[in-house]
Amino acid sequence: MVKLLTPGPSSAEKKKHVMKLSKALNQIKLLDTSFGSEEEFGQKPSVIKVNKSTTKRTADDQSLSRTSPSSIHSRNKSSSVTESQAFNVAKVRNPSEVALSAEIDSRIPLPEKTVLPKVGRKTGANMTNFSQGATCKPRTHIVFLKVHKSASSTIINILFRFGETHNLTFALPINGLHQLNYPHYFTAAVVEPLSPSNDSQFNIMCHHMRFFKPEVAKVMPNKTFYFSILRNPVQLMESSFTYYKGTSAFSKARDLEEFLNQPSQFYNASATDGHYAKNLMAFDFGYNHNGNFSATHIQLMLHAIEAEFDLLLISEYFDESMVLLKETLCWDLDDVTFFPLNSRHNNTRTPLSESTTEKIKSWNKLDWEIYVHFNKTFWEKIDWHIGKERLRNEVRMLQKKREQLAKTCLQGSGSVAPQLIKDRALAPLQYGRAVIMGYNLKPTLDKATRQMCQRMVTPELQYNRLLYRKQFLKKALRHSNAAVLPKLSNRRTV
């Protein structure tokens, strides 16, 4: 029986727990699997071919030590934000009413059966205890698994800005690309290496990858903080169908309803882009999206994700997620203030019936199990580390900061359609049938304010190129063509 981690394990205990799970993981996680029909999904375990060499690690892989940039000083968590530091308080709203949706604009209403209640922490519940005492030091070694279509572009922008502000080093894709070997498993070889004369270590890894912890650990120090974000699979699939309409599974289906009524007519399990149409979150976490996992295997998967990740956020509660992230990283509220990025125009959203909703949950069984489980642990961590009253106060302050920054930075009331974006350098990538919104900045901003505002609305691809040039100037000049987007299959990963 695989046990959950108890609160507050040491790094050695956590490492031992992960290694204990590795044998079980090898049975379900890597490489090939048999694929049955849609009806057979979840009724039988998969037959797996395991390449043991892919999980081999040496002592040198664990020899990295953590260093903290001198530019970041210790802070007192109990006084991170005071009322005097916050912007003027307007009418108080319940955080569940203002939490942003997965692509962080207006949330698509869910049928009643898909609404998950907030679950209070039970006494003695098993969870990682992030509390570090009254005084803590900001975490600067971070891995963020960028799950597709789950508000991850906004988190990327937060990490980019924090790292750039504090002169941290990013583990960037080699040759100025925009993803880390996706959709293949991550390998350390796809990270642009630092020069031999540079004795610093990587601080932040956050680009698209298919997660494989042993290889990530070759790049990042031992005490790295791992986190990710999840989205309700119902809305995730609706978004994926729009954004990835050109993929093999979706291209011939008139709409999502037709696809779900006869998935075998459109879906090919062996297609290299099939993960965009089925269990996309499970695939990004490194699991077989076509696997016919038993209930036992699903529990092993959930426990393994808990062992490998320190925190799983929920995109439907994005403001609350940012408060919890700030708390666990010992950052300030200013560090997680944001404008929504890569959000769709409402006219590209499709309302879903209750019947369609249930079909999506059944088709994406692994994703649904992951989401339900970690939606529960998310609220347990909120109760454990913050409490509902303090959460409401900090969410309110975060919203006020965002409102004030919008008044300072943005022209108009907020995001605009792509054809209305005046500065093409701030125009997000348009893909599939989605209409991705962007921003216009006020033309009268002073230089310092404009730079701050511009960073907050810079799309991921443009910001990635900027960081690559700053970190690898000579290579960037040599690979000047890297500014051109990679081939179509890679562009889908944005």
Coordinates of C-alpha atoms in Angstrom, one line a residue:
M1 CA 0.0 0.0 0.0
V2 CA 1.4 3.4 -0.9
K3 CA 1.0 6.0 1.9
L4 CA 0.6 9.7 1.5
L5 CA 3.2 12.0 2.8
T6 CA 2.7 13.1 6.4
P7 CA 2.8 16.9 7.1
G8 CA 6.2 18.5 7.1
P9 CA 8.5 15.7 5.7
S10 CA 12.2 16.3 5.3
S11 CA 13.7 16.4 1.9
A12 CA 15.4 13.1 2.5
E13 CA 12.0 11.5 3.5
K14 CA 10.3 12.9 0.5
K15 CA 13.1 11.7 -1.8
K16 CA 12.8 8.2 -0.2
H17 CA 9.1 8.2 -0.7
V18 CA 9.4 9.1 -4.4
M19 CA 12.0 6.4 -5.0
K20 CA 9.6 3.9 -3.2
L21 CA 7.0 4.8 -5.7
S22 CA 9.2 4.5 -8.8
K23 CA 8.8 0.8 -9.3
A24 CA 5.0 1.2 -9.2
L25 CA 5.2 4.2 -11.5
N26 CA 7.2 2.2 -14.1
Q27 CA 4.2 -0.1 -14.5
I28 CA 1.9 2.7 -15.6
K29 CA 3.8 5.8 -16.6
L30 CA 6.3 5.4 -19.4
L31 CA 6.3 4.5 -23.1
D32 CA 3.9 2.1 -24.8
T33 CA 0.6 0.7 -23.6
S34 CA -2.2 -1.4 -25.0
F35 CA -5.3 0.6 -26.0
G36 CA -8.8 -0.8 -25.8
S37 CA -12.0 0.7 -26.9
E38 CA -13.6 3.7 -25.3
E39 CA -15.9 1.3 -23.4
E40 CA -13.0 -0.6 -22.1
F41 CA -11.3 2.4 -20.7
G42 CA -10.5 2.0 -17.0
Q43 CA -11.6 -1.6 -16.8
K44 CA -8.3 -3.3 -17.2
P45 CA -4.7 -2.5 -16.4
S46 CA -2.3 -1.6 -19.3
V47 CA 0.5 -3.8 -20.6
I48 CA 3.6 -1.6 -20.4
K49 CA 7.0 -1.9 -22.0
V50 CA 9.4 -0.2 -19.7
N51 CA 12.8 1.0 -20.7
K52 CA 14.7 0.9 -17.4
S53 CA 17.6 3.0 -18.7
T54 CA 15.3 6.0 -18.9
T55 CA 15.0 6.1 -15.1
K56 CA 18.6 5.6 -14.3
R57 CA 20.2 8.3 -12.2
T58 CA 23.7 8.8 -10.9
A59 CA 25.0 10.4 -7.7
D60 CA 26.0 13.4 -9.7
D61 CA 22.4 14.1 -10.5
Q62 CA 21.8 14.9 -6.9
S63 CA 25.0 16.9 -6.3
L64 CA 23.5 20.3 -7.1
S65 CA 23.2 22.7 -4.1
R66 CA 20.8 25.6 -3.8
T67 CA 22.0 29.2 -3.9
S68 CA 19.9 32.2 -3.3
P69 CA 20.5 35.5 -5.2
S70 CA 21.8 38.2 -2.9
S71 CA 19.3 40.7 -4.4
I72 CA 16.4 39.0 -2.5
H73 CA 16.3 39.5 1.2
S74 CA 14.4 37.7 3.9
R75 CA 10.9 39.0 4.6
N76 CA 8.5 38.7 7.5
K77 CA 5.5 36.8 6.3
S78 CA 3.3 38.1 9.0
S79 CA 3.6 41.6 7.6
S80 CA 3.8 40.9 3.9
V81 CA 0.9 43.3 3.1
T82 CA -0.8 45.8 5.4
E83 CA -4.0 47.7 4.9
S84 CA -1.9 50.9 4.4
Q85 CA 0.0 49.2 1.6
A86 CA -3.2 48.0 -0.1
F87 CA -5.2 50.1 -2.6
N88 CA -8.4 51.7 -1.5
V89 CA -11.0 49.0 -0.7
A90 CA -14.1 48.9 -2.8
K91 CA -17.2 46.8 -2.3
V92 CA -16.2 43.4 -0.9
R93 CA -17.1 40.4 -3.1
N94 CA -17.0 36.7 -2.3
P95 CA -13.8 35.2 -3.8
S96 CA -15.7 32.4 -5.4
E97 CA -17.6 35.1 -7.4
V98 CA -14.6 36.8 -8.7
A99 CA -12.2 33.9 -9.1
L100 CA -11.0 33.8 -12.7
S101 CA -11.6 31.0 -15.1
A102 CA -9.0 28.7 -16.7
E103 CA -8.1 31.2 -19.4
I104 CA -8.9 33.8 -16.9
D105 CA -11.8 35.7 -18.3
S106 CA -15.5 35.1 -17.8
R107 CA -16.1 31.6 -16.4
I108 CA -18.3 29.2 -18.4
P109 CA -21.1 28.1 -16.1
L110 CA -21.0 24.4 -15.2
P111 CA -23.9 22.1 -14.9
E112 CA -24.7 21.4 -11.3
K113 CA -23.1 18.0 -11.3
T114 CA -19.6 19.3 -12.1
V115 CA -19.6 22.0 -9.4
L116 CA -17.1 20.8 -6.7
P117 CA -17.7 22.1 -3.2
K118 CA -14.9 23.5 -1.1
V119 CA -13.7 20.8 1.2
G120 CA -12.6 21.8 4.7
R121 CA -9.4 20.3 6.1
K122 CA -10.0 17.3 8.3
T123 CA -8.1 16.9 11.6
G124 CA -5.0 15.0 11.0
A125 CA -5.2 15.2 7.2
N126 CA -2.0 14.3 5.4
M127 CA -0.4 17.1 3.5
T128 CA 2.9 18.9 3.1
N129 CA 3.3 21.7 5.7
F130 CA 4.7 24.8 3.9
S131 CA 4.9 26.9 7.1
Q132 CA 8.4 28.1 7.7
G133 CA 7.8 30.1 10.9
A134 CA 7.2 33.8 11.3
T135 CA 10.2 34.7 9.1
C136 CA 11.0 33.0 5.8
K137 CA 13.1 33.5 2.8
P138 CA 11.6 33.8 -0.7
R139 CA 11.9 30.6 -2.7
T140 CA 14.0 31.1 -5.9
H141 CA 14.4 27.6 -7.2
I142 CA 11.2 26.7 -8.9
V143 CA 9.8 24.2 -11.4
F144 CA 6.4 25.0 -12.9
L145 CA 4.7 22.3 -15.0
K146 CA 2.9 24.3 -17.6
V147 CA -0.4 22.4 -18.2
H148 CA -2.1 23.3 -21.4
K149 CA -5.1 25.6 -21.5
S150 CA -5.2 26.0 -17.7
A151 CA -4.2 29.7 -17.2
S152 CA -0.6 28.7 -17.3
S153 CA 0.4 31.5 -19.6
T154 CA -0.5 34.0 -16.9
I155 CA 1.6 32.1 -14.3
I156 CA 4.5 32.0 -16.8
N157 CA 4.3 35.8 -17.0
I158 CA 4.4 36.1 -13.2
L159 CA 7.5 33.8 -13.1
F160 CA 9.2 35.6 -15.9
R161 CA 8.7 39.0 -14.2
F162 CA 9.9 37.7 -10.8
G163 CA 13.0 36.1 -12.3
E164 CA 13.9 39.1 -14.4
T165 CA 13.4 41.5 -11.5
H166 CA 15.6 39.5 -9.2
N167 CA 18.2 38.5 -11.9
L168 CA 17.5 34.8 -11.6
T169 CA 18.6 32.3 -14.2
F170 CA 16.0 30.4 -16.4
A171 CA 16.3 26.9 -17.7
L172 CA 15.4 27.9 -21.3
P173 CA 14.7 25.7 -24.3
I174 CA 17.8 25.2 -26.5
N175 CA 18.4 27.4 -29.5
G176 CA 15.7 29.9 -28.5
L177 CA 12.8 27.6 -28.9
H178 CA 9.6 27.9 -26.9
Q179 CA 9.1 24.4 -25.4
L180 CA 11.2 21.7 -23.7
N181 CA 11.1 18.7 -26.1
Y182 CA 7.3 18.6 -26.0
P183 CA 5.4 16.4 -26.7
H184 CA 8.2 14.0 -25.9
Y185 CA 9.4 13.4 -22.4
F186 CA 11.6 16.1 -21.0
T187 CA 15.3 15.4 -21.1
A188 CA 18.1 17.6 -19.6
A189 CA 19.7 17.8 -23.0
V190 CA 17.0 20.2 -24.3
V191 CA 17.9 23.0 -21.9
E192 CA 20.3 25.6 -23.1
P193 CA 23.4 25.1 -21.1
L194 CA 25.1 27.9 -19.2
S195 CA 28.6 28.8 -20.2
P196 CA 31.5 26.9 -18.5
S197 CA 32.6 30.1 -16.9
N198 CA 29.2 30.7 -15.3
D199 CA 29.1 28.9 -11.9
S200 CA 25.5 29.8 -11.2
Q201 CA 22.6 27.4 -11.2
F202 CA 19.2 27.4 -12.9
N203 CA 16.6 29.0 -10.7
I204 CA 13.3 28.7 -12.7
M205 CA 12.1 26.1 -15.2
C206 CA 8.6 26.8 -16.5
H207 CA 8.2 26.1 -20.3
H208 CA 6.0 23.4 -21.8
M209 CA 7.3 19.9 -21.2
R210 CA 6.1 16.4 -20.6
F211 CA 7.1 15.9 -17.0
F212 CA 9.8 13.3 -16.1
K213 CA 11.2 14.0 -12.7
P214 CA 14.6 12.1 -13.0
E215 CA 15.6 14.3 -16.0
V216 CA 14.3 17.5 -14.4
A217 CA 16.4 16.8 -11.3
K218 CA 19.5 16.7 -13.4
V219 CA 18.9 20.4 -14.2
M220 CA 17.4 21.8 -11.0
P221 CA 18.8 21.8 -7.4
N222 CA 17.6 19.3 -4.8
K223 CA 15.5 21.8 -2.9
T224 CA 13.6 23.1 -5.9
F225 CA 9.9 23.8 -5.3
Y226 CA 7.6 22.0 -7.8
F227 CA 4.1 23.2 -8.6
S228 CA 1.5 23.1 -11.4
I229 CA -2.1 24.2 -12.1
L230 CA -5.2 22.2 -13.0
R231 CA -8.4 23.0 -14.8
N232 CA -11.8 21.4 -14.8
P233 CA -11.5 18.9 -17.7
V234 CA -14.9 19.8 -19.0
Q235 CA -13.9 23.4 -19.7
L236 CA -10.4 22.3 -20.7
M237 CA -11.7 20.1 -23.5
E238 CA -14.1 22.8 -24.7
S239 CA -11.1 25.1 -24.9
S240 CA -8.9 22.5 -26.5
F241 CA -11.4 21.7 -29.2
T242 CA -11.4 25.4 -30.2
Y243 CA -7.7 26.0 -29.9
Y244 CA -6.5 22.7 -31.4
K245 CA -9.1 22.4 -34.1
G246 CA -6.4 21.5 -36.6
T247 CA -5.3 18.4 -34.8
S248 CA -6.1 15.0 -36.3
A249 CA -8.8 14.1 -33.7
F250 CA -10.7 17.4 -34.0
S251 CA -10.2 18.5 -37.6
K252 CA -13.1 16.5 -39.2
A253 CA -15.6 16.8 -36.4
R254 CA -18.2 19.6 -36.9
D255 CA -18.4 20.3 -33.2
L256 CA -17.5 18.8 -29.8
E257 CA -20.8 17.0 -29.5
E258 CA -20.3 15.1 -32.7
F259 CA -16.8 14.1 -31.6
L260 CA -18.0 12.8 -28.3
N261 CA -20.9 10.9 -29.8
Q262 CA -18.6 8.9 -32.0
P263 CA -15.0 9.3 -30.7
S264 CA -13.8 6.1 -32.4
Q265 CA -14.6 7.7 -35.8
F266 CA -12.3 10.7 -35.2
Y267 CA -9.8 9.6 -32.6
N268 CA -6.7 7.6 -33.4
A269 CA -4.9 6.4 -30.2
S270 CA -1.5 6.2 -32.1
A271 CA -1.7 9.7 -33.5
T272 CA 1.2 11.9 -32.2
D273 CA -1.2 14.7 -31.4
G274 CA -3.9 12.6 -29.8
H275 CA -3.1 13.9 -26.3
Y276 CA -4.7 17.2 -27.2
A277 CA -8.1 15.4 -27.5
K278 CA -7.9 13.1 -24.4
N279 CA -6.6 13.3 -20.9
L280 CA -4.3 16.3 -21.7
M281 CA -3.4 17.0 -18.1
A282 CA -2.5 13.4 -17.4
F283 CA -0.3 13.4 -20.5
D284 CA 1.5 16.6 -19.4
F285 CA 2.2 15.1 -16.0
G286 CA 3.9 12.2 -17.9
Y287 CA 1.2 9.5 -17.8
N288 CA -0.3 7.6 -20.7
H289 CA -3.4 9.4 -21.8
N290 CA -4.7 6.2 -23.5
G291 CA -4.0 4.0 -20.5
N292 CA -6.7 1.6 -19.3
F293 CA -5.8 2.1 -15.7
S294 CA -7.5 0.3 -12.9
A295 CA -8.8 2.1 -9.7
T296 CA -5.6 1.0 -8.0
H297 CA -3.4 2.4 -10.8
I298 CA -5.3 5.7 -10.6
Q299 CA -4.6 5.9 -6.9
L300 CA -1.0 5.2 -7.4
M301 CA -0.9 8.0 -10.0
L302 CA -2.5 10.5 -7.6
H303 CA -0.2 9.6 -4.8
A304 CA 2.8 9.8 -7.1
I305 CA 1.8 13.3 -8.3
E306 CA 1.5 14.3 -4.6
A307 CA 5.0 13.0 -3.9
E308 CA 6.5 14.8 -6.9
F309 CA 4.8 18.2 -6.6
D310 CA 4.7 20.5 -3.6
L311 CA 1.6 22.4 -4.7
L312 CA -1.3 22.0 -7.3
L313 CA -3.3 25.1 -8.0
I314 CA -6.8 25.3 -9.4
S315 CA -7.4 27.7 -12.3
E316 CA -11.1 28.2 -11.6
Y317 CA -9.9 29.8 -8.4
F318 CA -7.1 31.8 -9.8
D319 CA -7.0 34.7 -7.4
E320 CA -7.1 32.2 -4.4
S321 CA -4.4 30.2 -6.1
M322 CA -2.1 33.2 -6.4
V323 CA -2.6 34.0 -2.7
L324 CA -1.7 30.4 -1.8
L325 CA 1.3 30.4 -4.2
K326 CA 2.5 33.7 -2.7
E327 CA 2.2 32.2 0.8
T328 CA 4.1 29.0 0.0
L329 CA 6.9 30.8 -1.9
C330 CA 7.3 33.5 0.8
W331 CA 6.7 36.2 -1.9
D332 CA 4.8 39.4 -1.6
L333 CA 1.4 40.0 -3.0
D334 CA 2.9 42.4 -5.6
D335 CA 4.9 39.5 -7.0
V336 CA 1.7 37.6 -8.0
T337 CA -0.3 40.5 -9.3
F338 CA -1.2 39.9 -12.9
F339 CA -3.3 40.7 -16.0
P340 CA -5.0 37.7 -17.6
L341 CA -3.0 36.5 -20.6
N342 CA -3.9 34.2 -23.5
S343 CA -7.6 34.6 -22.7
R344 CA -10.2 33.9 -25.4
H345 CA -12.9 36.2 -26.6
N346 CA -16.3 35.1 -25.3
N347 CA -17.7 34.6 -28.8
T348 CA -15.4 31.6 -29.3
R349 CA -16.8 29.8 -26.3
T350 CA -19.4 27.0 -26.7
P351 CA -22.1 26.4 -24.0
L352 CA -22.1 22.8 -22.9
S353 CA -25.2 20.6 -22.1
E354 CA -25.3 18.3 -19.1
S355 CA -25.1 15.4 -21.5
T356 CA -22.0 16.7 -23.1
T357 CA -20.4 17.4 -19.8
E358 CA -20.9 13.8 -18.6
K359 CA -19.4 12.5 -21.9
I360 CA -16.3 14.7 -21.4
K361 CA -15.8 13.5 -17.9
S362 CA -16.1 9.9 -19.0
W363 CA -13.8 10.4 -22.0
N364 CA -11.2 12.2 -19.9
K365 CA -11.4 9.8 -16.9
L366 CA -7.8 10.3 -15.8
D367 CA -8.0 14.1 -16.0
W368 CA -11.3 14.1 -14.0
E369 CA -9.8 11.9 -11.2
I370 CA -6.8 14.2 -11.0
Y371 CA -8.9 17.3 -10.9
V372 CA -11.4 16.0 -8.3
H373 CA -8.6 14.8 -6.0
F374 CA -6.5 18.0 -6.1
N375 CA -9.4 20.3 -6.0
K376 CA -9.9 18.8 -2.5
T377 CA -6.3 19.1 -1.4
F378 CA -6.2 22.7 -2.7
W379 CA -8.9 23.7 -0.2
E380 CA -7.3 21.6 2.6
K381 CA -4.0 23.6 2.0
I382 CA -6.0 26.9 2.1
D383 CA -7.5 25.9 5.5
W384 CA -4.2 24.6 6.8
H385 CA -1.9 27.5 5.8
I386 CA -4.1 30.6 5.4
G387 CA -7.7 30.2 6.6
K388 CA -10.8 31.4 4.9
E389 CA -11.0 34.9 6.5
R390 CA -7.4 35.8 5.7
L391 CA -7.8 34.3 2.2
R392 CA -10.8 36.6 1.6
N393 CA -8.8 39.7 2.8
E394 CA -5.8 38.9 0.6
V395 CA -7.9 38.0 -2.4
R396 CA -9.6 41.4 -2.0
M397 CA -6.3 43.2 -1.8
L398 CA -5.0 41.3 -4.9
Q399 CA -8.0 42.4 -6.8
K400 CA -7.6 46.0 -5.8
K401 CA -4.0 46.0 -6.8
R402 CA -5.0 44.6 -10.2
E403 CA -7.7 47.2 -10.6
Q404 CA -5.3 50.0 -9.8
L405 CA -2.7 48.7 -12.2
A406 CA -5.3 48.5 -14.9
K407 CA -6.2 52.1 -14.4
T408 CA -2.5 53.0 -14.5
C409 CA -1.4 50.9 -17.4
L410 CA -4.2 50.1 -19.8
Q411 CA -5.9 52.0 -22.4
G412 CA -9.7 51.4 -22.2
S413 CA -11.3 49.0 -19.8
G414 CA -9.2 46.0 -20.3
S415 CA -8.3 43.4 -22.9
V416 CA -9.1 44.0 -26.6
A417 CA -9.6 41.9 -29.7
P418 CA -6.4 41.1 -31.7
Q419 CA -7.3 43.4 -34.6
L420 CA -7.5 46.3 -32.1
I421 CA -4.0 45.8 -30.6
K422 CA -1.9 48.8 -31.7
D423 CA 1.6 47.6 -30.7
R424 CA 2.1 44.4 -32.7
A425 CA 5.0 43.5 -30.4
L426 CA 2.3 42.9 -27.8
A427 CA 0.0 40.8 -30.0
P428 CA -0.5 37.2 -28.8
L429 CA -0.3 34.2 -31.1
Q430 CA -3.6 33.4 -32.8
Y431 CA -4.2 29.7 -33.2
G432 CA -7.0 27.4 -34.3
R433 CA -10.5 28.9 -34.0
A434 CA -9.7 30.8 -30.8
V435 CA -9.6 34.6 -30.7
I436 CA -6.9 35.5 -28.2
M437 CA -7.2 38.8 -26.5
G438 CA -4.5 41.4 -25.9
Y439 CA -3.9 44.8 -24.4
N440 CA -3.1 48.4 -25.4
L441 CA -1.0 50.5 -23.0
K442 CA -1.6 54.1 -22.3
P443 CA 0.7 56.2 -24.6
T444 CA 1.5 58.8 -21.9
L445 CA 3.3 56.5 -19.4
D446 CA 6.8 57.5 -18.2
K447 CA 9.7 55.1 -19.1
A448 CA 9.8 53.2 -15.8
T449 CA 6.0 52.8 -15.6
R450 CA 5.8 51.7 -19.2
Q451 CA 8.4 49.0 -18.8
M452 CA 6.6 47.7 -15.8
C453 CA 3.2 47.7 -17.5
Q454 CA 4.6 46.3 -20.7
R455 CA 6.1 43.3 -19.0
M456 CA 2.7 42.5 -17.5
V457 CA 1.1 42.3 -20.9
T458 CA 3.9 40.8 -23.0
P459 CA 2.8 37.5 -24.5
E460 CA 4.8 34.4 -23.7
L461 CA 6.6 33.9 -27.0
Q462 CA 7.8 37.5 -27.1
Y463 CA 8.9 37.4 -23.4
N464 CA 10.7 34.2 -24.0
R465 CA 12.8 35.7 -26.8
L466 CA 13.6 38.7 -24.6
L467 CA 14.9 36.5 -21.8
Y468 CA 16.9 34.3 -24.2
R469 CA 18.6 37.4 -25.6
K470 CA 19.4 38.6 -22.1
Q471 CA 20.7 35.3 -20.8
F472 CA 22.4 34.1 -24.0
L473 CA 23.2 37.2 -26.0
K474 CA 25.8 35.7 -28.3
K475 CA 23.8 32.6 -29.0
A476 CA 20.7 34.7 -29.6
L477 CA 22.5 36.7 -32.3
R478 CA 23.8 33.5 -33.8
H479 CA 20.3 32.0 -33.8
S480 CA 18.5 35.2 -34.9
N481 CA 16.1 33.1 -36.9
A482 CA 14.9 31.6 -33.6
A483 CA 12.5 34.5 -33.4
V484 CA 10.5 32.8 -36.1
L485 CA 8.0 30.3 -34.7
P486 CA 9.0 26.6 -34.9
K487 CA 7.1 24.2 -37.1
L488 CA 3.3 23.9 -36.7
S489 CA 3.4 20.9 -34.4
N490 CA 5.4 22.9 -31.8
R491 CA 3.3 26.0 -32.2
R492 CA 0.4 24.0 -30.8
T493 CA 2.1 23.8 -27.4
V494 CA 1.7 27.6 -26.6

